[in-house]
Short mmCIF file of C-alpha atoms and ligand atoms in Angstrom, two decimals:
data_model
loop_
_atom_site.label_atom_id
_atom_site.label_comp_id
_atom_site.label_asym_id
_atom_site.label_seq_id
_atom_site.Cartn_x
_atom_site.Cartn_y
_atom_site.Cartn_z
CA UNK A 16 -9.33 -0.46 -11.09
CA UNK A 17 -9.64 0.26 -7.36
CA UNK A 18 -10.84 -1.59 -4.44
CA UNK A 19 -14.17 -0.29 -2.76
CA UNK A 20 -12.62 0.39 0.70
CA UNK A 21 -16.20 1.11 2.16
CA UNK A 22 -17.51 -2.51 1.33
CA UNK A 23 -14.31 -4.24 2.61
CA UNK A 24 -14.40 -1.99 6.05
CA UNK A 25 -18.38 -3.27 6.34
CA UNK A 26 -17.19 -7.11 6.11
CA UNK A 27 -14.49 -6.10 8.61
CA UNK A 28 -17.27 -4.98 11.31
CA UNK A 29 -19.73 -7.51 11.09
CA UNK A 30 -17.22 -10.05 11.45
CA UNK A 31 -15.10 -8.89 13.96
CA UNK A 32 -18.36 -8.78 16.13
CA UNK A 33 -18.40 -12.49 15.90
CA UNK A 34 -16.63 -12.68 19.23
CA UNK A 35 -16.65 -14.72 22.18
CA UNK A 36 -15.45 -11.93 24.49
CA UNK A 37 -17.52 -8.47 23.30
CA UNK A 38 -16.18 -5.65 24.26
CA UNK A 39 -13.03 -7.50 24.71
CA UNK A 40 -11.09 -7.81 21.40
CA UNK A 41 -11.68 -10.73 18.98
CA UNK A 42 -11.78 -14.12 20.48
CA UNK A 43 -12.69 -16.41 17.35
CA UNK A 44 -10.89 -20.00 17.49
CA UNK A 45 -11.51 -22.28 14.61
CA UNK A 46 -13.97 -25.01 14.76
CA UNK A 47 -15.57 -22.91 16.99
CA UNK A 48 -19.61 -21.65 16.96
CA UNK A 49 -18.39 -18.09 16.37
CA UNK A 50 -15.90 -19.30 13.31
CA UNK A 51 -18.59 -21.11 11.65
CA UNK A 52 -20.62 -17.98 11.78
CA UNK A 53 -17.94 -15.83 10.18
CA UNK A 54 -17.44 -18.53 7.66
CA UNK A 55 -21.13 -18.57 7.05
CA UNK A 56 -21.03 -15.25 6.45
CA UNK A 57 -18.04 -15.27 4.18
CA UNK A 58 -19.72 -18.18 2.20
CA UNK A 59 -22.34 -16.07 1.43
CA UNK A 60 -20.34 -13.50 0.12
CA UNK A 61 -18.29 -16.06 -1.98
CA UNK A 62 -21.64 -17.67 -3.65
CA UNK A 63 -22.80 -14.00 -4.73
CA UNK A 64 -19.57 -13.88 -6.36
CA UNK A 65 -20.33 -17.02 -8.04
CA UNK A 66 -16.78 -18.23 -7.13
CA UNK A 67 -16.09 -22.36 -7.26
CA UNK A 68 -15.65 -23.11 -3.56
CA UNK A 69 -14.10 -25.92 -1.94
CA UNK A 70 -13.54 -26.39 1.83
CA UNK A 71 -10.81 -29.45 2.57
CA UNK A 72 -11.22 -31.96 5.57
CA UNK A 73 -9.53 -29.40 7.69
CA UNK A 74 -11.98 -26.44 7.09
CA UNK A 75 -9.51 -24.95 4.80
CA UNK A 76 -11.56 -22.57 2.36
CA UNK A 77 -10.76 -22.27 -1.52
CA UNK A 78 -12.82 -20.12 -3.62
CA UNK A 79 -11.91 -19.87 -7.48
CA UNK A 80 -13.11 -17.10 -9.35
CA UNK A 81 -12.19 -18.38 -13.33
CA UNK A 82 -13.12 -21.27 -12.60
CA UNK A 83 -13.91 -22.13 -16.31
CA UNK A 84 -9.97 -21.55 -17.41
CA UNK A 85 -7.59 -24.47 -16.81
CA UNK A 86 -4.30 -23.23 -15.43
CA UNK A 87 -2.86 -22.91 -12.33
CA UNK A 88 -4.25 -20.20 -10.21
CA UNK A 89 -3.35 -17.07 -8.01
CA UNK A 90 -3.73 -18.00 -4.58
CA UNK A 91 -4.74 -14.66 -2.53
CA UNK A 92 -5.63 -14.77 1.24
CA UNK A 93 -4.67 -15.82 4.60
CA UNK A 94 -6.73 -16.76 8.21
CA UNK A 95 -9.95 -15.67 9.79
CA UNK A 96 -9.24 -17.47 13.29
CA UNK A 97 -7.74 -15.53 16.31
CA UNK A 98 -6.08 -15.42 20.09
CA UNK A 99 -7.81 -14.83 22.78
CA UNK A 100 -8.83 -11.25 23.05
CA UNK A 101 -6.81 -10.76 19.83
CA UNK A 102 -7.36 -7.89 17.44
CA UNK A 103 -9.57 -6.84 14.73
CA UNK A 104 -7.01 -6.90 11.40
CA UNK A 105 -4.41 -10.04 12.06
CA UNK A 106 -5.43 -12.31 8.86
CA UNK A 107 -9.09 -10.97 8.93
CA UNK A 108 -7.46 -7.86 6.86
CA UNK A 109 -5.69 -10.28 4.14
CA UNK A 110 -8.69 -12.39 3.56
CA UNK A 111 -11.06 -9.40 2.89
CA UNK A 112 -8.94 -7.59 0.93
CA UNK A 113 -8.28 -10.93 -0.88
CA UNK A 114 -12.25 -11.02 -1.56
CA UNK A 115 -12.39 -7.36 -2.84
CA UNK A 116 -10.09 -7.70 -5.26
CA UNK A 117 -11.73 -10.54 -6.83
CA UNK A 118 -15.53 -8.34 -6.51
CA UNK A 119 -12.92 -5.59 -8.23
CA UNK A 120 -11.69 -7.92 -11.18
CA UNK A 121 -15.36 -9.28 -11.40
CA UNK A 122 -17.09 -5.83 -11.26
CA UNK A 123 -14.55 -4.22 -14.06
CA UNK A 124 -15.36 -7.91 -16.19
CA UNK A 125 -11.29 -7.80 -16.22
CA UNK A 126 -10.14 -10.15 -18.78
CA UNK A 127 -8.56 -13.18 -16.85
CA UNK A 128 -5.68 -14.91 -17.75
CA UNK A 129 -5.71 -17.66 -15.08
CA UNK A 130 -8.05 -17.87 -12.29
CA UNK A 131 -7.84 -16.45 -8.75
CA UNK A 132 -8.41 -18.14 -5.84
CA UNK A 133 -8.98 -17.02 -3.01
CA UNK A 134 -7.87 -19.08 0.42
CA UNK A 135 -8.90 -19.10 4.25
CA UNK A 136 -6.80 -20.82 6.26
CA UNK A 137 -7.84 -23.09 9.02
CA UNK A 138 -6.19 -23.03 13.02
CA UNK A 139 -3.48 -20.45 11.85
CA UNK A 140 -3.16 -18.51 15.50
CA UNK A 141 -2.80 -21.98 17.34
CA UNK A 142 -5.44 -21.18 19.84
CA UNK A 143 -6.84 -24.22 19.67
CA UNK A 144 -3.63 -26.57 19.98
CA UNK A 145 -0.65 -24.91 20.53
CA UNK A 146 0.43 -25.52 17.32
CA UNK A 147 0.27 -22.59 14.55
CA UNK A 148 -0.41 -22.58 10.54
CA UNK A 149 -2.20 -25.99 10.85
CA UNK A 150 -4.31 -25.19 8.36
CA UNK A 151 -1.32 -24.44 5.51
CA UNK A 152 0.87 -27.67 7.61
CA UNK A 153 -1.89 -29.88 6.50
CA UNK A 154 -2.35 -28.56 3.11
CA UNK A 155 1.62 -29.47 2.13
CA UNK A 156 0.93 -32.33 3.59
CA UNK A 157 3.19 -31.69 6.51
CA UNK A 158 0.74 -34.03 9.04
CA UNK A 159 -0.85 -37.15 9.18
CA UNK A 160 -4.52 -38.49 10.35
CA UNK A 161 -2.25 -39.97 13.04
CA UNK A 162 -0.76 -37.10 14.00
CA UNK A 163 -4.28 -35.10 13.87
CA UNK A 164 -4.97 -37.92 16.35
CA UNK A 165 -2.19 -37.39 19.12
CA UNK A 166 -2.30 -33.36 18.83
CA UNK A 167 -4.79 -32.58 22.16
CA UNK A 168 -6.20 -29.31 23.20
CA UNK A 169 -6.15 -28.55 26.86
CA UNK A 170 -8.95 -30.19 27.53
CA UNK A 171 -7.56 -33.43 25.83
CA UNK A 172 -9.63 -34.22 23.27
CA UNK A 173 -7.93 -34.52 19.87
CA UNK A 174 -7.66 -31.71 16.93
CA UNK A 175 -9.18 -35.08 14.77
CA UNK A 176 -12.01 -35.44 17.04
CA UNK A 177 -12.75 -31.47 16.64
CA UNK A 178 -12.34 -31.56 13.33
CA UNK A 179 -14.61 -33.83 12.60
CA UNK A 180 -17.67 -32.89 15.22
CA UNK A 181 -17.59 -29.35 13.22
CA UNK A 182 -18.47 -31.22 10.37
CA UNK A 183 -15.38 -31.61 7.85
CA UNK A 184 -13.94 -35.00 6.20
CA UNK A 185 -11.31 -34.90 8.36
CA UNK A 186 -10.18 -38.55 6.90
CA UNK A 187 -9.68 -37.06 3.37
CA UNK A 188 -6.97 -34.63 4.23
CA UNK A 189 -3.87 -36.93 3.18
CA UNK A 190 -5.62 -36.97 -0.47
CA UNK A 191 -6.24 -33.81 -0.58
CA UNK A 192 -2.77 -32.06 -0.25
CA UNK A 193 -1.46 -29.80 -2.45
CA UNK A 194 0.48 -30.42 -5.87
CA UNK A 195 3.61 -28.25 -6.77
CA UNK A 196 2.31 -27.28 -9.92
CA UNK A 197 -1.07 -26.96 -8.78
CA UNK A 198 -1.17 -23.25 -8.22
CA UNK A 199 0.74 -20.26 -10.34
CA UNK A 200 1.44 -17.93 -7.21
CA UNK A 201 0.57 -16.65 -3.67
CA UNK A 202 -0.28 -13.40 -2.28
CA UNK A 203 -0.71 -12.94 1.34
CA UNK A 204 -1.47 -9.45 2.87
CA UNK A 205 -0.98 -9.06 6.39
CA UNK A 206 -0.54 -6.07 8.93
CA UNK A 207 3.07 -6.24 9.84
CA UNK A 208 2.75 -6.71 13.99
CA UNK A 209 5.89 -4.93 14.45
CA UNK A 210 6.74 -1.01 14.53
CA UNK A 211 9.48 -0.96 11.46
CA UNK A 212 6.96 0.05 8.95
CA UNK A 213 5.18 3.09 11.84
CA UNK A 214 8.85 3.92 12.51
CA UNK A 215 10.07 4.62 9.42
CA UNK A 216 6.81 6.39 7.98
CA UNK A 217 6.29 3.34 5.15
CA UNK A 218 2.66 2.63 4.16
CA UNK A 219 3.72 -0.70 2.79
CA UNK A 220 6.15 -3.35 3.21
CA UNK A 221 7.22 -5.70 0.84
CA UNK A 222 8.46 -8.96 2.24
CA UNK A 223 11.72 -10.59 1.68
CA UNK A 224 11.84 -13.56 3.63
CA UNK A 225 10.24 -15.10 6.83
CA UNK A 226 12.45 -15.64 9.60
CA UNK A 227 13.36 -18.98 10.93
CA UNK A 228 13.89 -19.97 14.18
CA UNK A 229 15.42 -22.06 16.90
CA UNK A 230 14.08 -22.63 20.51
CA UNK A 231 16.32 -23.79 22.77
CA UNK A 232 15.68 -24.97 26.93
CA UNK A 233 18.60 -24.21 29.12
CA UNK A 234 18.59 -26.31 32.36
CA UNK A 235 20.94 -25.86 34.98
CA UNK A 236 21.20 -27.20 38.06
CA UNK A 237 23.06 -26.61 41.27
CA UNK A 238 22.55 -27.32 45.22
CA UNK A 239 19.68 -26.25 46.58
CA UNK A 240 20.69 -25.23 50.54
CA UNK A 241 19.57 -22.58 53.31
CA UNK A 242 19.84 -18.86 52.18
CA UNK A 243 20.62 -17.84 55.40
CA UNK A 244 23.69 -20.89 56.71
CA UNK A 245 25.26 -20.96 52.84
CA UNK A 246 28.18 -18.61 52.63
CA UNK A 247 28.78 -16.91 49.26
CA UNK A 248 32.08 -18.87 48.48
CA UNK A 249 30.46 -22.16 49.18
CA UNK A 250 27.52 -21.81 46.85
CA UNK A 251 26.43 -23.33 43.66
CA UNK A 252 23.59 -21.25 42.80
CA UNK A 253 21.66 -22.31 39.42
CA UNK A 254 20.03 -18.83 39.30
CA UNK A 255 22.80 -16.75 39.68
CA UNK A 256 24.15 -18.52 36.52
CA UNK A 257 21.17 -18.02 34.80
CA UNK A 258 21.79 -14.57 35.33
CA UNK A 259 25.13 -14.38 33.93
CA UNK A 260 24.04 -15.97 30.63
CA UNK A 261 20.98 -14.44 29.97
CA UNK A 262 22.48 -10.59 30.99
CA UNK A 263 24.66 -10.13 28.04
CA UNK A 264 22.25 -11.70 25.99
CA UNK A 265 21.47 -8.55 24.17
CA UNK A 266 24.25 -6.43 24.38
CA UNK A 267 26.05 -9.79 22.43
CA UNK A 268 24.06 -10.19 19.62
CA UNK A 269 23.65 -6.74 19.20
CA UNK A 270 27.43 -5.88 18.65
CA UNK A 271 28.05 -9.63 16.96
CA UNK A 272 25.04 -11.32 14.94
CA UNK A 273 23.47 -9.57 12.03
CA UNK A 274 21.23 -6.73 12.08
CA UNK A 275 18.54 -8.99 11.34
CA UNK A 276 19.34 -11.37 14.53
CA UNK A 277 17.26 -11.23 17.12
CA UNK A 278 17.22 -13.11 20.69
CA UNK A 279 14.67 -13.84 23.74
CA UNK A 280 14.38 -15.50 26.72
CA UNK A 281 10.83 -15.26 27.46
CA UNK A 282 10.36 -17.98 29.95
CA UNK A 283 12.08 -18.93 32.92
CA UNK A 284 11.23 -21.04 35.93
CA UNK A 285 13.03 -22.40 39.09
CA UNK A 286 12.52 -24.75 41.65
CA UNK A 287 11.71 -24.88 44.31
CA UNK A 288 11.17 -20.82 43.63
CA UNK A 289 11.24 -19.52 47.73
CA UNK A 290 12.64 -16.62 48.70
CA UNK A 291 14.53 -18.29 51.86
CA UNK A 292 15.96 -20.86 49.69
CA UNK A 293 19.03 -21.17 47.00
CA UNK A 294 17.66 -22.81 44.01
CA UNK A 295 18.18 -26.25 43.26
CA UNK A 296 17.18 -25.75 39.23
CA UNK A 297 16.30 -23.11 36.67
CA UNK A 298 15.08 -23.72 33.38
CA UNK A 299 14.57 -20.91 30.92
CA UNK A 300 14.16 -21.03 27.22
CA UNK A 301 15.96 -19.03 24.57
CA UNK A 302 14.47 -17.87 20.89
CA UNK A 303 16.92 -16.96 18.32
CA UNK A 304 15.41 -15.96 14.86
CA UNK A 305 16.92 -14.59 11.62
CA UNK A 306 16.15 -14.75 8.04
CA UNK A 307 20.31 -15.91 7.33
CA UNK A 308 21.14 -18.61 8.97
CA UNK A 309 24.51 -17.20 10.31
CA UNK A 310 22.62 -15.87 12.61
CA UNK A 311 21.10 -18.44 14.34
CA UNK A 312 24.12 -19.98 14.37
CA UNK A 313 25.58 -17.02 16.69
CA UNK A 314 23.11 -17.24 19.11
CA UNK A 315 23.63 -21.33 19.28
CA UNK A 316 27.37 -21.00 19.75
CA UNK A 317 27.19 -18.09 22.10
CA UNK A 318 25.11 -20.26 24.02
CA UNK A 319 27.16 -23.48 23.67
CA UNK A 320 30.07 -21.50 24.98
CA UNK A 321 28.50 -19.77 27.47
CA UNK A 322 26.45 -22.18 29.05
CA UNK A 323 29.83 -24.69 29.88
CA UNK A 324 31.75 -21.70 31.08
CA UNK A 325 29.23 -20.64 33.56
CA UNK A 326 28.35 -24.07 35.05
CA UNK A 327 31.91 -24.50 35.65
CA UNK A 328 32.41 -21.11 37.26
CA UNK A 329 29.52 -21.87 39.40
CA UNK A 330 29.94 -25.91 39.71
CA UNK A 331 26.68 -26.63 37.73
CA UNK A 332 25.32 -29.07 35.90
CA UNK A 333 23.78 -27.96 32.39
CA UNK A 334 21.89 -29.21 29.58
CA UNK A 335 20.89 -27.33 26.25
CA UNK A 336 17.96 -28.91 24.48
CA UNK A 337 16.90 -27.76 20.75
CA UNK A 338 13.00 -27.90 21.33
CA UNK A 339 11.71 -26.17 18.84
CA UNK A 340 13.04 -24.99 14.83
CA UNK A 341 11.57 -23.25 12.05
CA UNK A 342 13.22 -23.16 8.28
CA UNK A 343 13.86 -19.79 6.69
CA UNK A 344 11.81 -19.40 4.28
CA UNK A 345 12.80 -16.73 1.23
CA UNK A 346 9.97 -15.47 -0.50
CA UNK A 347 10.04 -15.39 -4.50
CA UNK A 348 11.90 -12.48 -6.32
CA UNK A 349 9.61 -12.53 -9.27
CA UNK A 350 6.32 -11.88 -7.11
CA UNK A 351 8.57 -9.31 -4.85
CA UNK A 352 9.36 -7.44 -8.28
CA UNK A 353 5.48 -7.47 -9.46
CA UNK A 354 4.39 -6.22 -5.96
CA UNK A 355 7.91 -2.99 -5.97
CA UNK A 356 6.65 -2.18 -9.94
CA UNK A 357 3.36 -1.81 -8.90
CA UNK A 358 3.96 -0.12 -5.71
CA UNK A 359 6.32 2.19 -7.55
CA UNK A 360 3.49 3.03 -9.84
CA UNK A 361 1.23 3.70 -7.12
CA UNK A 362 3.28 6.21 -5.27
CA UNK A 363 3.49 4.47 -2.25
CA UNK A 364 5.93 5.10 0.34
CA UNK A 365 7.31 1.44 0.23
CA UNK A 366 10.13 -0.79 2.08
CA UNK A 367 11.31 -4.35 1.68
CA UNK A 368 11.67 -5.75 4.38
CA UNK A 369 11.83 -9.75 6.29
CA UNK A 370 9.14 -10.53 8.69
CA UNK A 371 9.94 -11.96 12.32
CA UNK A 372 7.00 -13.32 12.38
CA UNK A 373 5.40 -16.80 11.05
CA UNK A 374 2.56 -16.87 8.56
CA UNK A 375 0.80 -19.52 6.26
CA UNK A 376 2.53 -18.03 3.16
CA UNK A 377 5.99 -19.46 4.31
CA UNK A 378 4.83 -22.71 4.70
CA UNK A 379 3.18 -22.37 0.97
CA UNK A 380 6.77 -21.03 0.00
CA UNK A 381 7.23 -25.32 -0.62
CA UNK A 382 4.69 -25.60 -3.30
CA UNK A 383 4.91 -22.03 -4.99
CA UNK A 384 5.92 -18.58 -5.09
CA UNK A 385 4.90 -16.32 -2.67
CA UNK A 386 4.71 -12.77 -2.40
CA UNK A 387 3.40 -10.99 1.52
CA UNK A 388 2.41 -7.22 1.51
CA UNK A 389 2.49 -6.00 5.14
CA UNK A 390 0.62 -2.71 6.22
CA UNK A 391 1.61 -0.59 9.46
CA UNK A 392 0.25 -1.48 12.68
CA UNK A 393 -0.06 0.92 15.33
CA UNK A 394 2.55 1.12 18.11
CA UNK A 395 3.31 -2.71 16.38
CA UNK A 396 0.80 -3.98 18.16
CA UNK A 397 -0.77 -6.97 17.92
CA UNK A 398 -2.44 -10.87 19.37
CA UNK A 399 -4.53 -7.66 21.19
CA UNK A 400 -7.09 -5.55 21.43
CA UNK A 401 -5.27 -2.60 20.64
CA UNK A 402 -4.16 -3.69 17.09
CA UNK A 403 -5.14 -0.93 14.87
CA UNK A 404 -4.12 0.31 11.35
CA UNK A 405 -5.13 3.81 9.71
CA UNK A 406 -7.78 3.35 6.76
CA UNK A 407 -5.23 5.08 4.62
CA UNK A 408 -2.52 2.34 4.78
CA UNK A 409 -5.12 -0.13 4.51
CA UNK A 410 -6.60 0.97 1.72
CA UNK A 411 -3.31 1.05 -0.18
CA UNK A 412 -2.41 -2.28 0.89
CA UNK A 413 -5.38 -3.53 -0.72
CA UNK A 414 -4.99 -1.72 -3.53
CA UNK A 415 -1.37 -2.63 -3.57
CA UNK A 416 -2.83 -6.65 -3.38
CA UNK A 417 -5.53 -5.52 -6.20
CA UNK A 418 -2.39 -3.91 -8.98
CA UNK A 419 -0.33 -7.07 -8.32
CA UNK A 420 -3.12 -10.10 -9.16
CA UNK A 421 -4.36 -7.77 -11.92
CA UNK A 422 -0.87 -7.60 -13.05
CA UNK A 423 -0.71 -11.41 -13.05
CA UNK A 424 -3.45 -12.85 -13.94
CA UNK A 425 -5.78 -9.93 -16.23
CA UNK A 426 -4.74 -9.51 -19.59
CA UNK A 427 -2.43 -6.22 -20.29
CA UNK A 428 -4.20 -4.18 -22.86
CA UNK A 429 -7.12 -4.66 -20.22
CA UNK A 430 -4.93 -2.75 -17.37
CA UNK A 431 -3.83 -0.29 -19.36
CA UNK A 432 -7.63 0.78 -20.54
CA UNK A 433 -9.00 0.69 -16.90
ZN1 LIG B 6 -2.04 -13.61 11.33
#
């Protein structure tokens, strides 16, 4: 069996010129008029297949192919929505190569032993809200119709009141979660938006586990006085502290955390922000992420420690706020061990590896086992225009994503013939 790499790359172009900024990388929010054309296409695609489709009060797409045999199914997919000016493969990739390998298994009449579904994702990139993988939060039941009611775009208006003007029973969703043993197995491929897989020379990686995470706001605050009249010694300087905690930042989880740790500060603000003044506050926000938890646990002690020795060196007042967490989430070893055997087979040039980044299949890592096949990106980029993988390593992800639901779901003697 092999996947048609032609016909996928076809879907890819007509929908990634459902954009709302042409020439200007993929702009597709859900609930927007260009996602319900790319879902319009995708239906269309979905009833020539003759698969069993199902959209859920959030917009969440499930399309069974087996329909007819009563066991739990493999889930294969991931999300169709996007940045702003994001790029052409980021969950686009995993959903078509999630509907060519069910037009595979349906054009070879392979044998099923349980049905394959495949999924689309609502609001996965939150573009829309701020808030990512609604879509999969909602399906495990992870929000309320009240809390679809107090989550606001910019513009105020609630994600309940979008839902529902784009058409979907929005008031079903808290019946219509997701059961435990309700489906077999997941498969989500995705392009890896990092430069491990590039660096290395891999074609594909096989995932591990999904990092979690911890935010944390640092505010500090000192005495805000004339730049010019305040001598050095009689200073208490909120920035300059700042300074002294974020430096070594690196260089300390580097040589102390795991290999796996990683650490940003990727916001920072201060008031009143003049050049002619000392600062009277600075407020800057630091990500630690790790797939072991001893990890996170550096960063949140380093900072602990550091944060109470520099406000007294510098006569500060601090505060550390936990604003933000994620859970790790380990990804099944039996679906990790289908996805090596069959890349072994293959020939590919494969790595296991954890991903930094969120995705809808940790969140479904609650309700079932779940496998992620990540392909190279380019210069790991990615959320931009410049997102690009080669055909090549597409093409064997698929492939790769083809072997592994064939392997669990088709009936042996079948694979072997084909
Ligand atoms: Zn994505």
């Amino acid at each position: 069996m092999k996947i048609n790499i032609e016909r996928l790359f076809k879907d890819l172009d007509r929908i990634v010129a459902i954009t709302k900024t042409p020439g200007k990388g993929c702009t597709r929010f859900s609930f927007s008029s260009e996602d319900r054309q790319a879902r319009e296409y995708l239906l269309t695609l979905m009833n020539e297949l003759d698969l069993c489709i199902k959209v859920d009060g959030f917009g969440n797409i499930r399309a069974t192919y087996g329909k007819n045999i009563n066991l739990p199914p493999i889930l294969i997919g991931s999300h169709i929505d996007t940045v702003a000016n994001g790029g052409k493969y980021d969950g686009l990739l995993g959903v078509l190569a999630a509907l060519e390998t069910i037009r595979v298994l349906k054009e070879e009449n392979a044998e099923l032993t349980r049905p394959v579904e495949l999924i689309i994702f609502s609001e996965e990139e939150g573009s829309n809200f701020g808030v990512t993988m609604m879509g999969s939060k909602v399906m495990t039941g992870k929000y309320s119709l009240a809390d679809l009611k107090s989550i606001k775009n910019n513009e105020g208006k609630s994600c309940y009141d979008i839902v529902k003007n784009f058409g979907l029973g929005v008031d079903h969703i808290e019946q219509e979660t997701i059961r435990k043993d309700e489906i077999e197995a997941m498969i989500e491929l995705h392009i890896e938006q990092g430069a491990v897989l590039e660096t290395e020379n891999k074609t594909i990686g096989i995932v591990q586990a999904i990092a979690g995470m911890k935010t944390f706001k640092v505010t500090l605050e000192g005495d805000s006085n004339h730049a010019g009249t305040t001598p050095m010694d009689l200073r208490s300087d909120p920035i300059v502290g700042a300074a002294s905690i974020i430096a070594p930042l690196q260089s300390t989880v580097k040589s102390g955390a795991l290999p796996t740790t990683v650490a940003t500060v990727g916001k920072i603000s201060c008031e009143p922000n003049l050049p002619n003044v000392i600062p009277q506050k600075v407020e800057f926000f630091v990500d630690a992420r790790d797939v072991e938890m001893k990890g996170i646990d550096f960063v949140t002690d380093y900072l602990v420690e550091k944060v109470s020795e520099v406000a007294k060196e510098h006569s500060l007042t601090s505060h550390i706020e936990l604003v933000g967490q994620s859970q790790i989430k380990p990804l099944s070893p039996h679906i990790m061990n289908v996805l090596e055997q069959e890349a072994i087979a293959a020939g590919f040039n494969y790595k296991k590896m954890n991903s930094g980044a969120v995705h809808d299949a940790g969140l479904m890592t609650d309700v079932t086992d779940v496998g992620m096949i990540f392909i190279p990106s380019l210069k790991g980029k990615s959320h931009c225009p410049d997102e690009f993988s080669k055909v090549e390593d597409i093409e064997a992800g698929c492939q790769l994503m083809l072997k592994a639901v064939a392997s669990l779901a088709v009936k042996k003697h079948v694979i072997q013939e084909k």
